[in-house]
CSV table of C-alpha atoms in Angstrom, one decimal:
chain,number,residue,atom,x,y,z
U,1,UNK,CA,-6.0,20.6,2.6
U,2,UNK,CA,-6.1,20.5,-1.2
U,3,UNK,CA,-3.0,19.1,-2.7
U,4,UNK,CA,-1.7,20.8,-5.9
U,5,UNK,CA,-2.4,18.3,-8.6
U,6,UNK,CA,0.8,18.8,-10.6
U,7,UNK,CA,3.0,18.6,-7.5
U,8,UNK,CA,1.1,15.5,-6.4
U,9,UNK,CA,1.7,13.7,-9.7
U,10,UNK,CA,5.4,14.7,-9.8
U,11,UNK,CA,6.1,13.7,-6.2
U,12,UNK,CA,4.1,10.5,-6.5
U,13,UNK,CA,6.4,9.5,-9.4
U,14,UNK,CA,9.5,10.3,-7.3
U,15,UNK,CA,8.1,8.3,-4.4
U,16,UNK,CA,7.4,5.3,-6.7
U,17,UNK,CA,10.8,5.5,-8.2
U,18,UNK,CA,12.6,5.4,-4.9
U,19,UNK,CA,10.2,3.3,-2.8
U,20,UNK,CA,8.7,1.0,-5.4
U,21,UNK,CA,5.3,1.3,-7.1
U,22,UNK,CA,3.6,-1.1,-4.7
U,23,UNK,CA,4.7,1.0,-1.7
U,24,UNK,CA,2.9,4.2,-2.8
U,25,UNK,CA,-0.8,3.9,-2.2
U,26,UNK,CA,-3.2,6.6,-3.4
U,27,UNK,CA,-5.9,7.5,-0.9
U,28,UNK,CA,-9.2,9.4,-1.5
U,29,UNK,CA,-10.3,12.6,0.1
U,30,UNK,CA,-10.6,12.5,3.9
U,31,UNK,CA,-12.4,14.8,6.3
U,32,UNK,CA,-9.7,15.5,8.9
U,33,UNK,CA,-8.6,18.5,10.9
U,34,UNK,CA,-5.3,19.7,9.6
U,35,UNK,CA,-3.8,23.2,9.7
U,36,UNK,CA,-1.3,22.4,7.0
U,37,UNK,CA,-3.8,23.6,4.3
U,38,UNK,CA,-3.2,27.2,5.4
U,39,UNK,CA,0.2,27.1,3.8
U,40,UNK,CA,-1.5,26.8,0.4
U,41,UNK,CA,-3.5,30.0,1.1
U,42,UNK,CA,-0.7,32.5,1.5
U,43,UNK,CA,-0.2,35.5,-0.8
U,44,UNK,CA,2.9,33.7,-2.3
U,45,UNK,CA,0.5,31.0,-3.6
U,46,UNK,CA,3.2,28.2,-3.2
U,47,UNK,CA,1.9,24.8,-4.3
U,48,UNK,CA,1.4,22.4,-1.3
U,49,UNK,CA,1.3,18.6,-0.9
U,50,UNK,CA,0.5,16.7,2.2
U,51,UNK,CA,1.5,13.1,2.2
U,52,UNK,CA,1.0,10.3,4.7
U,53,UNK,CA,3.9,8.1,5.7
U,54,UNK,CA,2.9,4.6,6.9
U,55,UNK,CA,4.8,3.5,10.0
U,56,UNK,CA,2.8,0.8,11.6
U,57,UNK,CA,4.4,-2.7,11.9
U,58,UNK,CA,3.0,-4.9,9.2
U,59,UNK,CA,2.3,-7.5,11.9
U,60,UNK,CA,0.0,-5.1,13.6
U,61,UNK,CA,-1.8,-4.3,10.3
U,62,UNK,CA,-2.2,-8.1,9.6
U,63,UNK,CA,-3.6,-8.6,13.2
U,64,UNK,CA,-6.0,-5.8,12.8
U,65,UNK,CA,-7.3,-7.1,9.5
U,66,UNK,CA,-7.7,-10.6,11.0
U,67,UNK,CA,-9.7,-9.1,13.9
U,68,UNK,CA,-11.7,-6.7,11.7
U,69,UNK,CA,-10.3,-3.7,13.6
U,70,UNK,CA,-8.2,-0.7,12.5
U,71,UNK,CA,-4.7,0.1,13.6
U,72,UNK,CA,-4.2,2.9,16.1
U,73,UNK,CA,-4.3,6.2,14.3
U,74,UNK,CA,-1.7,9.0,14.4
U,75,UNK,CA,-2.0,11.0,17.7
U,76,UNK,CA,-3.4,8.0,19.5
U,77,UNK,CA,-1.6,6.9,22.6
U,78,UNK,CA,-1.5,3.4,21.1
U,79,UNK,CA,0.1,4.6,17.9
U,80,UNK,CA,3.4,2.7,17.7
U,81,UNK,CA,5.3,3.2,14.4
U,82,UNK,CA,8.5,1.3,13.7
U,83,UNK,CA,10.9,4.2,14.4
U,84,UNK,CA,14.0,3.2,12.4
U,85,UNK,CA,12.2,2.0,9.2
U,86,UNK,CA,9.7,4.9,9.4
U,87,UNK,CA,12.3,7.6,9.7
U,88,UNK,CA,14.5,6.0,7.1
U,89,UNK,CA,11.6,5.8,4.6
U,90,UNK,CA,10.5,9.3,5.3
U,91,UNK,CA,14.0,10.8,5.0
U,92,UNK,CA,14.7,8.8,1.8
U,93,UNK,CA,11.5,9.7,0.0
U,94,UNK,CA,11.4,13.4,1.0
U,95,UNK,CA,15.1,13.9,0.2
U,96,UNK,CA,14.9,12.2,-3.1
U,97,UNK,CA,11.8,14.3,-4.0
U,98,UNK,CA,13.3,17.6,-2.9
U,99,UNK,CA,16.5,17.0,-4.8
U,100,UNK,CA,14.6,16.1,-7.9
U,101,UNK,CA,12.2,19.0,-7.6
U,102,UNK,CA,15.1,21.4,-7.2
U,103,UNK,CA,16.9,19.9,-10.2
U,104,UNK,CA,13.7,20.3,-12.4
U,105,UNK,CA,13.7,24.1,-12.0
């Protein structure tokens, strides 16, 4: 997946505006298996952006840091996001971004 740079910058600003600057964390390139990148290779050439939504309980993160381990990743049977907060954050950030992208056109 290669995120569209302009779309990434725009949506990052939207996320910061609605979630707070400290809650939007840039990450470097990762080698992962993800089919989403195919959407950016269609004849329509629509810009794409894949984002990650944190959902792990901060207590679990703190415990893992203390133990020197990593939290269970997505698709792991031990992955246990906080459902209500995770869904609320995802819906808020994506809705805000979509509305603002639509209004920019």
